[in-house]
Coordinates of N, CA and C in Angstrom, one line a residue:
M1 N 0.8 -1.2 0.0 CA 0.0 0.0 0.0 C 0.9 1.2 0.0
E2 N 0.5 2.2 -0.8 CA 1.2 3.5 -0.9 C 1.1 4.2 0.4
Q3 N 2.2 4.9 0.8 CA 2.1 5.7 2.1 C 2.4 7.2 1.7
I4 N 1.6 8.1 2.4 CA 1.8 9.5 2.2 C 1.8 10.2 3.6
T5 N 2.7 11.1 3.8 CA 2.8 11.7 5.1 C 2.7 13.3 5.0
S6 N 2.7 13.8 3.8 CA 2.7 15.3 3.6 C 1.4 15.9 3.3
R7 N 1.0 17.0 4.0 CA -0.2 17.7 3.7 C -0.2 18.3 2.3
S8 N 1.0 18.6 1.8 CA 1.1 19.2 0.5 C 1.0 18.2 -0.7
N9 N 0.9 16.9 -0.4 CA 0.8 16.0 -1.5 C -0.5 16.3 -2.3
P10 N -0.4 16.2 -3.6 CA -1.6 16.6 -4.5 C -2.9 15.8 -4.1
L11 N -2.7 14.5 -3.8 CA -3.9 13.7 -3.5 C -4.5 14.2 -2.2
M12 N -3.7 14.6 -1.2 CA -4.3 15.1 0.0 C -5.0 16.4 -0.2
T13 N -4.4 17.3 -1.0 CA -5.0 18.6 -1.3 C -6.4 18.3 -2.0
H14 N -6.4 17.4 -2.9 CA -7.6 17.1 -3.7 C -8.7 16.6 -2.8
L15 N -8.4 15.6 -1.9 CA -9.4 15.1 -1.0 C -9.9 16.1 0.0
R16 N -9.0 16.9 0.5 CA -9.5 18.0 1.4 C -10.5 18.9 0.7
K17 N -10.2 19.3 -0.5 CA -11.1 20.2 -1.3 C -12.4 19.5 -1.6
L18 N -12.4 18.2 -1.9 CA -13.6 17.4 -2.2 C -14.5 17.5 -1.0
G19 N -13.9 17.4 0.2 CA -14.7 17.4 1.4 C -15.3 18.7 1.8
S20 N -14.7 19.8 1.3 CA -15.1 21.1 1.8 C -15.8 22.0 0.8
S21 N -15.7 21.7 -0.5 CA -16.1 22.6 -1.5 C -17.1 22.0 -2.5
H22 N -18.3 22.5 -2.5 CA -19.4 22.1 -3.4 C -19.0 22.4 -4.8
S23 N -18.4 23.6 -5.1 CA -18.0 24.0 -6.4 C -16.9 23.1 -6.9
Y24 N -16.0 22.7 -6.0 CA -14.9 21.8 -6.5 C -15.4 20.4 -6.8
R25 N -16.4 19.9 -6.1 CA -17.0 18.7 -6.4 C -17.6 18.7 -7.8
N26 N -18.3 19.8 -8.1 CA -19.0 20.0 -9.4 C -17.9 20.1 -10.5
K27 N -16.8 20.8 -10.2 CA -15.8 21.0 -11.2 C -15.1 19.6 -11.6
T28 N -14.8 18.8 -10.6 CA -14.0 17.6 -10.8 C -14.9 16.4 -11.1
G29 N -16.2 16.5 -10.7 CA -17.1 15.3 -10.9 C -16.8 14.2 -10.0
E30 N -16.2 14.5 -8.8 CA -15.9 13.5 -7.8 C -16.5 13.9 -6.5
Y31 N -16.6 13.0 -5.5 CA -17.1 13.3 -4.2 C -16.3 12.5 -3.2
L32 N -16.4 12.9 -1.9 CA -15.7 12.2 -0.8 C -16.6 11.5 0.1
G33 N -16.3 10.3 0.4 CA -17.0 9.5 1.4 C -16.2 9.2 2.6
D34 N -16.9 9.1 3.8 CA -16.2 8.9 5.0 C -16.7 7.7 5.8
S35 N -15.9 6.8 6.2 CA -16.1 5.6 7.1 C -16.0 4.3 6.3
G36 N -15.7 3.3 7.0 CA -15.5 2.0 6.4 C -16.9 1.4 6.0
K37 N -17.9 1.7 6.7 CA -19.3 1.2 6.4 C -19.7 1.8 5.0
L38 N -19.5 3.1 4.9 CA -19.9 3.8 3.6 C -19.1 3.2 2.4
L39 N -17.8 2.9 2.7 CA -17.0 2.3 1.7 C -17.5 1.0 1.2
R40 N -17.9 0.2 2.2 CA -18.4 -1.2 1.8 C -19.7 -1.0 1.0
E41 N -20.6 -0.1 1.4 CA -21.8 0.2 0.7 C -21.5 0.6 -0.8
A42 N -20.5 1.5 -0.9 CA -20.1 2.0 -2.2 C -19.6 0.9 -3.1
L43 N -18.8 0.0 -2.5 CA -18.3 -1.2 -3.3 C -19.5 -2.1 -3.7
Q44 N -20.4 -2.4 -2.7 CA -21.5 -3.3 -3.0 C -22.4 -2.8 -4.1
W45 N -22.6 -1.5 -4.2 CA -23.6 -1.0 -5.1 C -22.9 -0.3 -6.3
G46 N -21.7 -0.6 -6.5 CA -21.0 -0.3 -7.8 C -20.6 1.2 -8.0
A47 N -20.3 1.9 -6.9 CA -19.8 3.2 -7.1 C -18.4 3.1 -7.7
E48 N -18.1 4.1 -8.5 CA -16.8 4.1 -9.3 C -15.7 4.8 -8.4
L49 N -15.0 4.0 -7.6 CA -14.0 4.6 -6.7 C -12.8 5.0 -7.4
T50 N -12.1 6.0 -6.9 CA -10.8 6.5 -7.5 C -9.7 6.3 -6.5
A51 N -9.9 6.5 -5.2 CA -8.9 6.4 -4.2 C -9.5 6.1 -2.9
V52 N -8.7 5.3 -2.1 CA -9.1 5.0 -0.7 C -7.9 5.3 0.2
V53 N -8.2 6.1 1.3 CA -7.2 6.5 2.2 C -7.5 5.9 3.6
C54 N -6.6 5.4 4.3 CA -6.9 4.8 5.6 C -5.7 5.1 6.6
T55 N -5.9 5.0 7.8 CA -4.9 5.1 8.8 C -4.3 3.7 9.1
Q56 N -3.1 3.7 9.7 CA -2.4 2.4 10.0 C -3.3 1.5 10.8
G57 N -3.3 0.2 10.4 CA -4.1 -0.8 11.2 C -5.5 -0.9 10.8
T58 N -6.0 -0.1 9.9 CA -7.4 -0.1 9.5 C -7.6 -1.2 8.5
E59 N -8.6 -2.1 8.7 CA -8.8 -3.2 7.8 C -9.7 -2.7 6.7
L60 N -9.3 -2.9 5.4 CA -10.1 -2.5 4.3 C -10.7 -3.7 3.6
P61 N -11.8 -3.5 2.9 CA -12.4 -4.6 2.1 C -11.6 -4.7 0.8
Q62 N -11.8 -5.8 0.1 CA -11.1 -6.0 -1.2 C -11.5 -4.8 -2.2
L63 N -10.4 -4.2 -2.7 CA -10.6 -3.1 -3.6 C -10.4 -3.5 -5.0
P64 N -11.1 -2.8 -6.0 CA -10.7 -3.1 -7.4 C -9.3 -2.7 -7.7
P65 N -8.6 -3.4 -8.6 CA -7.2 -3.2 -8.8 C -6.8 -1.8 -9.3
D66 N -7.7 -1.1 -9.9 CA -7.4 0.3 -10.4 C -7.6 1.4 -9.4
V67 N -8.0 1.0 -8.1 CA -8.3 2.0 -7.1 C -7.0 2.3 -6.3
R68 N -6.6 3.5 -6.2 CA -5.4 3.9 -5.5 C -5.6 3.7 -4.0
A69 N -4.8 3.0 -3.3 CA -4.9 2.7 -1.9 C -3.8 3.3 -1.2
V70 N -4.1 4.2 -0.2 CA -3.0 5.0 0.5 C -3.2 4.9 2.0
E71 N -2.1 4.8 2.7 CA -2.1 4.8 4.2 C -1.5 6.1 4.6
V72 N -2.1 6.8 5.6 CA -1.6 8.1 6.1 C -1.6 8.1 7.6
P73 N -0.8 8.9 8.3 CA -0.8 9.0 9.7 C -2.1 9.6 10.2
Q74 N -2.4 9.4 11.5 CA -3.7 9.9 12.1 C -3.8 11.4 11.9
G75 N -2.8 12.1 12.1 CA -2.8 13.6 12.0 C -3.2 14.0 10.6
L76 N -2.7 13.4 9.6 CA -3.0 13.7 8.3 C -4.5 13.4 7.9
M77 N -4.9 12.3 8.5 CA -6.3 11.9 8.3 C -7.2 13.0 8.9
E78 N -6.9 13.4 10.0 CA -7.7 14.5 10.7 C -7.6 15.8 9.8
Y79 N -6.6 16.0 9.1 CA -6.4 17.2 8.3 C -7.3 17.2 7.1
I80 N -7.4 16.0 6.4 CA -8.1 15.9 5.2 C -9.6 15.6 5.4
S81 N -9.9 15.0 6.5 CA -11.3 14.6 6.7 C -12.2 15.8 7.1
P82 N -13.4 15.9 6.5 CA -14.3 16.9 6.9 C -15.1 16.7 8.2
M83 N -14.9 15.5 8.7 CA -15.6 15.1 10.0 C -14.8 15.5 11.2
E84 N -15.5 15.8 12.3 CA -14.8 16.2 13.5 C -14.1 14.9 14.1
T85 N -14.7 13.8 13.9 CA -14.1 12.5 14.4 C -14.0 11.5 13.2
P86 N -12.9 11.6 12.5 CA -12.7 10.7 11.4 C -12.7 9.2 11.8
Q87 N -13.2 8.3 11.0 CA -13.4 6.9 11.3 C -12.3 6.1 10.7
G88 N -11.2 6.7 10.2 CA -10.1 5.9 9.8 C -10.1 5.6 8.3
V89 N -11.1 5.9 7.6 CA -11.2 5.6 6.1 C -11.9 6.7 5.4
L90 N -11.3 7.2 4.3 CA -11.9 8.1 3.4 C -11.8 7.5 2.0
F91 N -12.7 7.9 1.1 CA -12.6 7.4 -0.3 C -13.1 8.5 -1.2
S92 N -12.6 8.5 -2.4 CA -13.1 9.4 -3.4 C -13.7 8.5 -4.5
A93 N -14.7 9.1 -5.2 CA -15.4 8.4 -6.2 C -16.0 9.3 -7.3
K94 N -16.2 8.8 -8.5 CA -16.8 9.7 -9.5 C -18.3 9.7 -9.4
R95 N -18.8 10.9 -9.6 CA -20.3 11.1 -9.5 C -20.9 10.4 -10.7
P96 N -22.0 9.7 -10.4 CA -22.7 9.0 -11.5 C -23.5 10.1 -12.4
A97 N -23.8 9.7 -13.6 CA -24.6 10.5 -14.4 C -26.0 10.8 -13.8
S98 N -26.4 12.0 -13.8 CA -27.7 12.3 -13.1 C -28.7 13.1 -14.0
A99 N -28.6 12.8 -15.3 CA -29.6 13.4 -16.2 C -31.0 13.0 -15.9
L100 N -32.0 13.9 -16.0 CA -33.3 13.6 -15.7 C -33.8 12.5 -16.7
P101 N -34.6 11.6 -16.1 CA -35.2 10.5 -17.0 C -36.2 11.1 -17.9
D102 N -36.5 10.3 -19.0 CA -37.5 10.7 -20.0 C -38.9 10.5 -19.4
T103 N -39.0 9.5 -18.6 CA -40.3 9.1 -18.0 C -40.1 8.7 -16.6
L104 N -41.2 8.6 -15.9 CA -41.2 8.2 -14.5 C -42.1 6.9 -14.4
P105 N -41.4 5.7 -14.5 CA -42.2 4.5 -14.6 C -42.6 4.0 -13.2
G106 N -42.1 4.6 -12.1 CA -42.5 4.1 -10.8 C -43.8 4.7 -10.3
R107 N -44.1 4.3 -9.1 CA -45.4 4.7 -8.5 C -45.3 5.9 -7.5
R108 N -44.2 6.0 -6.8 CA -44.1 6.9 -5.7 C -42.7 7.6 -5.7
Y109 N -42.7 8.9 -5.8 CA -41.4 9.7 -5.8 C -41.5 10.7 -4.7
L110 N -40.4 11.2 -4.3 CA -40.3 12.2 -3.3 C -39.5 13.4 -3.9
A111 N -40.0 14.6 -3.6 CA -39.3 15.8 -4.0 C -39.1 16.8 -2.9
L112 N -38.0 17.4 -2.8 CA -37.7 18.3 -1.7 C -37.4 19.7 -2.2
E113 N -37.9 20.7 -1.5 CA -37.7 22.1 -1.9 C -37.1 22.8 -0.7
G114 N -35.9 23.4 -0.9 CA -35.3 24.2 0.1 C -34.9 23.5 1.4
V115 N -34.7 22.2 1.3 CA -34.2 21.5 2.5 C -32.7 21.6 2.5
Q116 N -32.2 22.5 3.3 CA -30.7 22.9 3.2 C -29.8 22.1 4.1
D117 N -30.4 21.4 5.1 CA -29.5 20.7 6.0 C -29.1 19.4 5.4
P118 N -27.8 19.1 5.3 CA -27.3 17.8 4.7 C -27.7 16.6 5.4
G119 N -27.8 16.7 6.8 CA -28.2 15.6 7.6 C -29.7 15.2 7.3
N120 N -30.5 16.2 7.1 CA -31.9 16.0 6.8 C -32.1 15.3 5.4
V121 N -31.3 15.9 4.4 CA -31.4 15.3 3.1 C -31.0 13.9 3.1
G122 N -29.9 13.6 3.7 CA -29.4 12.2 3.8 C -30.3 11.3 4.5
T123 N -30.9 11.7 5.6 CA -31.9 10.9 6.4 C -33.1 10.7 5.5
I124 N -33.6 11.7 4.8 CA -34.8 11.5 4.0 C -34.5 10.5 2.9
L125 N -33.3 10.6 2.3 CA -33.0 9.6 1.2 C -32.9 8.2 1.8
R126 N -32.4 8.0 3.0 CA -32.4 6.7 3.7 C -33.8 6.2 4.0
T127 N -34.7 7.1 4.3 CA -36.1 6.7 4.6 C -36.8 6.4 3.3
A128 N -36.5 7.2 2.2 CA -37.1 6.9 0.9 C -36.7 5.5 0.5
D129 N -35.5 5.1 0.7 CA -35.0 3.8 0.4 C -35.7 2.7 1.2
A130 N -35.9 3.0 2.5 CA -36.6 2.0 3.4 C -38.0 1.7 3.0
F131 N -38.7 2.8 2.5 CA -40.1 2.6 2.1 C -40.3 2.6 0.6
D132 N -39.3 2.2 -0.1 CA -39.4 1.9 -1.5 C -39.9 3.0 -2.4
A133 N -39.5 4.2 -2.1 CA -39.7 5.3 -3.1 C -38.9 5.0 -4.3
D134 N -39.4 5.4 -5.5 CA -38.7 5.1 -6.7 C -37.7 6.1 -7.1
G135 N -37.5 7.2 -6.4 CA -36.5 8.2 -6.6 C -36.8 9.5 -5.9
L136 N -35.7 10.3 -5.8 CA -35.8 11.6 -5.1 C -35.4 12.7 -6.0
F137 N -36.2 13.8 -6.0 CA -35.9 15.0 -6.7 C -35.4 16.1 -5.7
L138 N -34.3 16.7 -5.9 CA -33.8 17.8 -5.1 C -34.0 19.0 -5.9
L139 N -35.0 19.8 -5.5 CA -35.4 21.1 -6.1 C -34.5 22.2 -5.6
T140 N -34.8 23.4 -6.0 CA -34.0 24.6 -5.6 C -33.8 24.7 -4.1
G141 N -32.6 25.0 -3.8 CA -32.2 25.3 -2.4 C -31.9 24.2 -1.5
C142 N -31.8 23.0 -2.1 CA -31.5 21.8 -1.3 C -30.0 21.6 -1.1
A143 N -29.6 20.9 0.0 CA -28.3 20.5 0.3 C -27.7 19.6 -0.8
D144 N -26.4 19.7 -1.0 CA -25.7 18.9 -2.0 C -25.8 17.4 -1.6
L145 N -26.3 16.6 -2.5 CA -26.3 15.1 -2.2 C -25.0 14.6 -2.0
Y146 N -23.9 15.1 -2.6 CA -22.6 14.6 -2.5 C -21.7 15.3 -1.5
S147 N -22.3 16.0 -0.6 CA -21.5 16.5 0.6 C -21.2 15.3 1.5
P148 N -20.1 15.3 2.2 CA -19.8 14.1 3.0 C -20.9 13.9 4.1
K149 N -21.5 15.0 4.6 CA -22.5 14.8 5.7 C -23.8 14.2 5.1
T150 N -24.1 14.6 3.9 CA -25.3 14.0 3.3 C -25.1 12.5 3.0
L151 N -24.0 12.2 2.5 CA -23.6 10.8 2.2 C -23.6 10.0 3.4
R152 N -23.0 10.5 4.5 CA -23.0 9.7 5.7 C -24.4 9.5 6.3
A153 N -25.2 10.5 6.3 CA -26.6 10.4 6.8 C -27.4 9.5 6.0
S154 N -27.1 9.3 4.7 CA -27.9 8.4 3.8 C -27.6 6.9 4.1
M155 N -26.6 6.6 4.9 CA -26.2 5.3 5.2 C -26.2 4.3 4.0
G156 N -25.7 4.8 2.9 CA -25.5 4.0 1.7 C -26.7 4.1 0.7
A157 N -27.8 4.7 1.1 CA -28.9 4.8 0.2 C -28.6 5.7 -1.0
A158 N -27.6 6.6 -0.9 CA -27.2 7.4 -2.0 C -26.7 6.6 -3.2
F159 N -26.2 5.3 -2.9 CA -25.7 4.4 -3.9 C -26.8 3.5 -4.5
R160 N -28.0 3.5 -3.8 CA -29.0 2.5 -4.2 C -30.2 3.1 -4.8
R161 N -30.5 4.4 -4.5 CA -31.7 5.0 -5.0 C -31.4 6.2 -6.0
P162 N -32.1 6.3 -7.1 CA -31.8 7.4 -8.0 C -32.2 8.8 -7.4
V163 N -31.3 9.7 -7.6 CA -31.6 11.1 -7.1 C -31.3 12.0 -8.3
W164 N -32.2 13.0 -8.5 CA -32.0 14.0 -9.5 C -32.1 15.4 -8.9
S165 N -31.2 16.3 -9.4 CA -31.4 17.7 -9.1 C -32.0 18.4 -10.3
C166 N -33.1 19.2 -10.0 CA -33.7 19.9 -11.1 C -34.6 21.0 -10.5
T167 N -35.2 21.8 -11.4 CA -36.1 22.8 -10.9 C -37.6 22.3 -10.9
L168 N -38.4 23.0 -10.3 CA -39.8 22.6 -10.2 C -40.4 22.6 -11.7
E169 N -40.0 23.6 -12.5 CA -40.4 23.6 -13.9 C -40.0 22.4 -14.7
E170 N -38.9 21.8 -14.3 CA -38.5 20.5 -15.0 C -39.2 19.3 -14.5
L171 N -39.6 19.4 -13.2 CA -40.3 18.2 -12.6 C -41.7 18.1 -13.1
L172 N -42.4 19.2 -13.3 CA -43.8 19.2 -13.5 C -44.2 18.5 -14.8
P173 N -43.6 18.7 -15.9 CA -44.0 17.9 -17.1 C -43.7 16.4 -16.9
L174 N -42.6 16.1 -16.2 CA -42.3 14.6 -15.9 C -43.4 13.9 -15.2
R175 N -43.9 14.6 -14.1 CA -44.9 13.9 -13.3 C -46.3 13.9 -14.1
K176 N -46.5 15.0 -14.9 CA -47.7 15.0 -15.7 C -47.7 13.9 -16.7
G177 N -46.6 13.7 -17.4 CA -46.5 12.7 -18.4 C -46.7 11.3 -17.8
A178 N -46.3 11.1 -16.5 CA -46.5 9.8 -15.8 C -47.9 9.7 -15.2
G179 N -48.7 10.8 -15.2 CA -50.0 10.7 -14.6 C -49.9 10.6 -13.1
L180 N -48.9 11.2 -12.5 CA -48.7 11.2 -11.1 C -49.1 12.5 -10.4
P181 N -50.0 12.5 -9.5 CA -50.4 13.8 -8.8 C -49.2 14.3 -8.0
L182 N -49.2 15.6 -7.9 CA -48.2 16.3 -7.0 C -48.9 16.6 -5.7
I183 N -48.4 16.0 -4.6 CA -49.1 16.2 -3.3 C -48.1 16.8 -2.4
G184 N -48.4 18.0 -1.8 CA -47.5 18.7 -0.9 C -47.9 18.6 0.5
T185 N -47.0 18.7 1.4 CA -47.3 18.8 2.8 C -47.4 20.3 3.2
A186 N -48.6 20.8 3.3 CA -48.8 22.2 3.6 C -50.2 22.4 3.9
L187 N -50.5 23.6 4.4 CA -51.9 24.0 4.8 C -52.5 24.9 3.7
R188 N -53.6 24.5 3.1 CA -54.4 25.3 2.2 C -55.9 25.0 2.6
E189 N -56.8 25.7 1.9 CA -58.2 25.5 2.3 C -58.6 24.1 2.0
D190 N -58.0 23.5 1.0 CA -58.4 22.1 0.6 C -57.5 21.0 1.2
T191 N -56.7 21.4 2.1 CA -55.8 20.4 2.7 C -56.6 19.3 3.5
V192 N -56.1 18.1 3.3 CA -56.8 17.0 4.0 C -55.8 16.2 4.9
D193 N -56.4 15.5 5.8 CA -55.6 14.6 6.7 C -54.8 13.6 5.9
A194 N -53.5 13.5 6.1 CA -52.7 12.6 5.3 C -53.2 11.1 5.4
R195 N -53.9 10.8 6.4 CA -54.5 9.4 6.5 C -55.7 9.2 5.6
Q196 N -56.2 10.3 5.1 CA -57.4 10.2 4.2 C -57.0 10.4 2.7
A197 N -55.8 10.7 2.4 CA -55.3 10.9 1.1 C -54.7 9.6 0.5
D198 N -54.7 9.4 -0.8 CA -54.1 8.3 -1.4 C -52.7 8.7 -1.8
L199 N -51.7 8.3 -1.0 CA -50.3 8.6 -1.2 C -49.5 7.5 -1.8
S200 N -50.2 6.4 -2.3 CA -49.5 5.2 -2.8 C -49.0 5.5 -4.2
R201 N -49.5 6.4 -4.9 CA -49.1 6.7 -6.3 C -49.1 8.2 -6.5
A202 N -47.9 8.8 -6.3 CA -47.8 10.3 -6.3 C -46.4 10.7 -6.3
V203 N -46.2 12.0 -6.6 CA -44.9 12.7 -6.2 C -45.2 13.5 -5.0
L204 N -44.5 13.1 -3.9 CA -44.7 13.8 -2.6 C -43.7 14.9 -2.4
L205 N -44.2 16.1 -2.1 CA -43.4 17.3 -2.1 C -43.3 17.8 -0.6
I206 N -42.0 17.9 -0.2 CA -41.7 18.4 1.2 C -40.9 19.7 1.1
G207 N -41.3 20.7 1.9 CA -40.6 21.9 2.0 C -39.7 22.0 3.2
S208 N -39.0 23.1 3.3 CA -38.1 23.3 4.5 C -38.9 23.5 5.7
E209 N -38.3 23.2 6.9 CA -39.0 23.3 8.1 C -39.4 24.7 8.5
G210 N -38.5 25.6 8.1 CA -38.7 27.0 8.5 C -39.6 27.8 7.6
R211 N -39.5 27.6 6.2 CA -40.3 28.3 5.3 C -41.4 27.5 4.6
G212 N -41.4 26.2 4.7 CA -42.4 25.4 4.0 C -42.2 25.5 2.5
L213 N -43.2 25.2 1.8 CA -43.2 25.2 0.3 C -43.4 26.6 -0.2
S214 N -42.7 26.9 -1.3 CA -42.9 28.2 -2.0 C -44.3 28.3 -2.5
Q215 N -44.7 29.5 -2.8 CA -46.1 29.7 -3.4 C -46.2 29.1 -4.7
E216 N -45.0 29.1 -5.5 CA -45.0 28.5 -6.8 C -45.3 27.0 -6.7
A217 N -44.6 26.4 -5.7 CA -44.8 24.9 -5.5 C -46.3 24.6 -5.0
L218 N -46.8 25.5 -4.1 CA -48.1 25.3 -3.7 C -49.1 25.4 -4.8
D219 N -48.9 26.3 -5.7 CA -49.8 26.5 -6.8 C -49.8 25.3 -7.8
A220 N -48.7 24.6 -7.8 CA -48.5 23.5 -8.7 C -49.1 22.2 -8.1
C221 N -49.3 22.2 -6.8 CA -49.8 20.9 -6.2 C -51.3 20.6 -6.6
D222 N -51.5 19.4 -6.8 CA -52.9 18.9 -7.1 C -53.7 18.8 -5.8
Q223 N -52.9 18.6 -4.7 CA -53.5 18.4 -3.4 C -52.5 18.7 -2.3
T224 N -52.9 19.1 -1.2 CA -52.0 19.2 0.0 C -52.5 18.4 1.1
V225 N -51.6 17.9 2.0 CA -52.0 17.1 3.1 C -51.3 17.6 4.4
R226 N -52.0 17.3 5.5 CA -51.4 17.7 6.8 C -51.2 16.5 7.6
I227 N -50.2 16.5 8.4 CA -49.9 15.4 9.3 C -50.6 15.7 10.7
P228 N -51.6 15.0 11.2 CA -52.2 15.3 12.4 C -51.2 15.2 13.6
M229 N -51.3 16.2 14.4 CA -50.3 16.3 15.6 C -51.0 17.1 16.7
S230 N -50.3 17.2 17.8 CA -50.8 18.0 18.9 C -50.9 19.4 18.5
E231 N -51.9 20.1 19.0 CA -52.2 21.5 18.7 C -51.0 22.4 19.3
R232 N -50.3 21.9 20.2 CA -49.2 22.6 20.8 C -48.0 22.8 19.8
C233 N -48.0 21.9 18.8 CA -46.8 21.9 17.9 C -47.2 22.5 16.6
E234 N -46.3 23.3 16.0 CA -46.6 24.0 14.7 C -46.2 23.2 13.5
S235 N -45.1 22.4 13.7 CA -44.6 21.7 12.5 C -43.6 20.6 13.0
L236 N -43.3 19.8 12.0 CA -42.3 18.7 12.2 C -41.0 19.0 11.5
N237 N -39.9 18.4 11.9 CA -38.7 18.4 11.2 C -38.9 17.8 9.8
A238 N -38.3 18.4 8.8 CA -38.5 17.9 7.4 C -38.3 16.4 7.2
A239 N -37.3 15.9 7.9 CA -37.0 14.5 7.7 C -38.1 13.6 8.4
V240 N -38.6 14.1 9.5 CA -39.7 13.4 10.2 C -41.0 13.4 9.4
A241 N -41.3 14.6 8.8 CA -42.5 14.7 8.0 C -42.4 13.8 6.7
A242 N -41.2 13.8 6.1 CA -41.0 12.9 5.0 C -41.2 11.5 5.4
A243 N -40.7 11.1 6.6 CA -40.9 9.7 7.0 C -42.3 9.3 7.2
V244 N -43.1 10.2 7.7 CA -44.5 10.0 8.0 C -45.3 9.7 6.6
V245 N -45.1 10.7 5.7 CA -45.9 10.5 4.4 C -45.3 9.4 3.6
L246 N -44.0 9.1 3.6 CA -43.5 8.0 2.9 C -44.0 6.6 3.5
W247 N -44.1 6.6 4.8 CA -44.6 5.3 5.4 C -46.1 5.2 5.0
E248 N -46.9 6.3 5.1 CA -48.3 6.2 4.8 C -48.5 5.8 3.3
G249 N -47.7 6.3 2.4 CA -47.8 5.8 1.0 C -47.4 4.4 0.8
W250 N -46.4 4.0 1.6 CA -45.9 2.6 1.5 C -46.9 1.6 2.1
R251 N -47.5 2.0 3.2 CA -48.5 1.2 3.9 C -49.8 1.0 3.0

């Protein structure tokens, strides 16, 4: 295994930038993953790895022969890792093609608008995977799917479920062509209890916890639903709201 000890090594500089810069990830077409578990998920689901970095004594799974494997001191791992507590393994991989599909053949999709917290986006993707959503759309203002925090929160679902970044204007003709209603979680005059709506075949739209859905998104919805809760509470965390409607649609 190759050994690197210098912070100025080009690979170390590259990995550090991948972990910290959205624009650099877009420019290079690569992303950074953190932890041995995420590495095993990436290998299992066919992610195109480019390099794996570990600290001394860390056990690695079998890597493809063309993947660069590097051992670094603990201090250097802490320097290049975006996490406060590195888990001894980092890897870089090429971002898969993410062009919008021509059609939506599935039954249930999730779309997020303005969900900026990477932990929420990753958790929502993990939940969408658990309840068999056919894909996730990240609309304007959402966290980067390929930030290390989003990937870690997804627990490997980022490698298993299709995710597309697009605008609301691009999503609308897709769902219309598939005959899928757009159902948002919001309050309007026609809002119904989520338990009374048919969420089994739809594009489910979730807004940010602070601002909710934009007026443009609300105007595009065929229906809106509310999640019944205590009158003392105004709203739910976006990831929790997504979990409730995804489970209801799956059920």
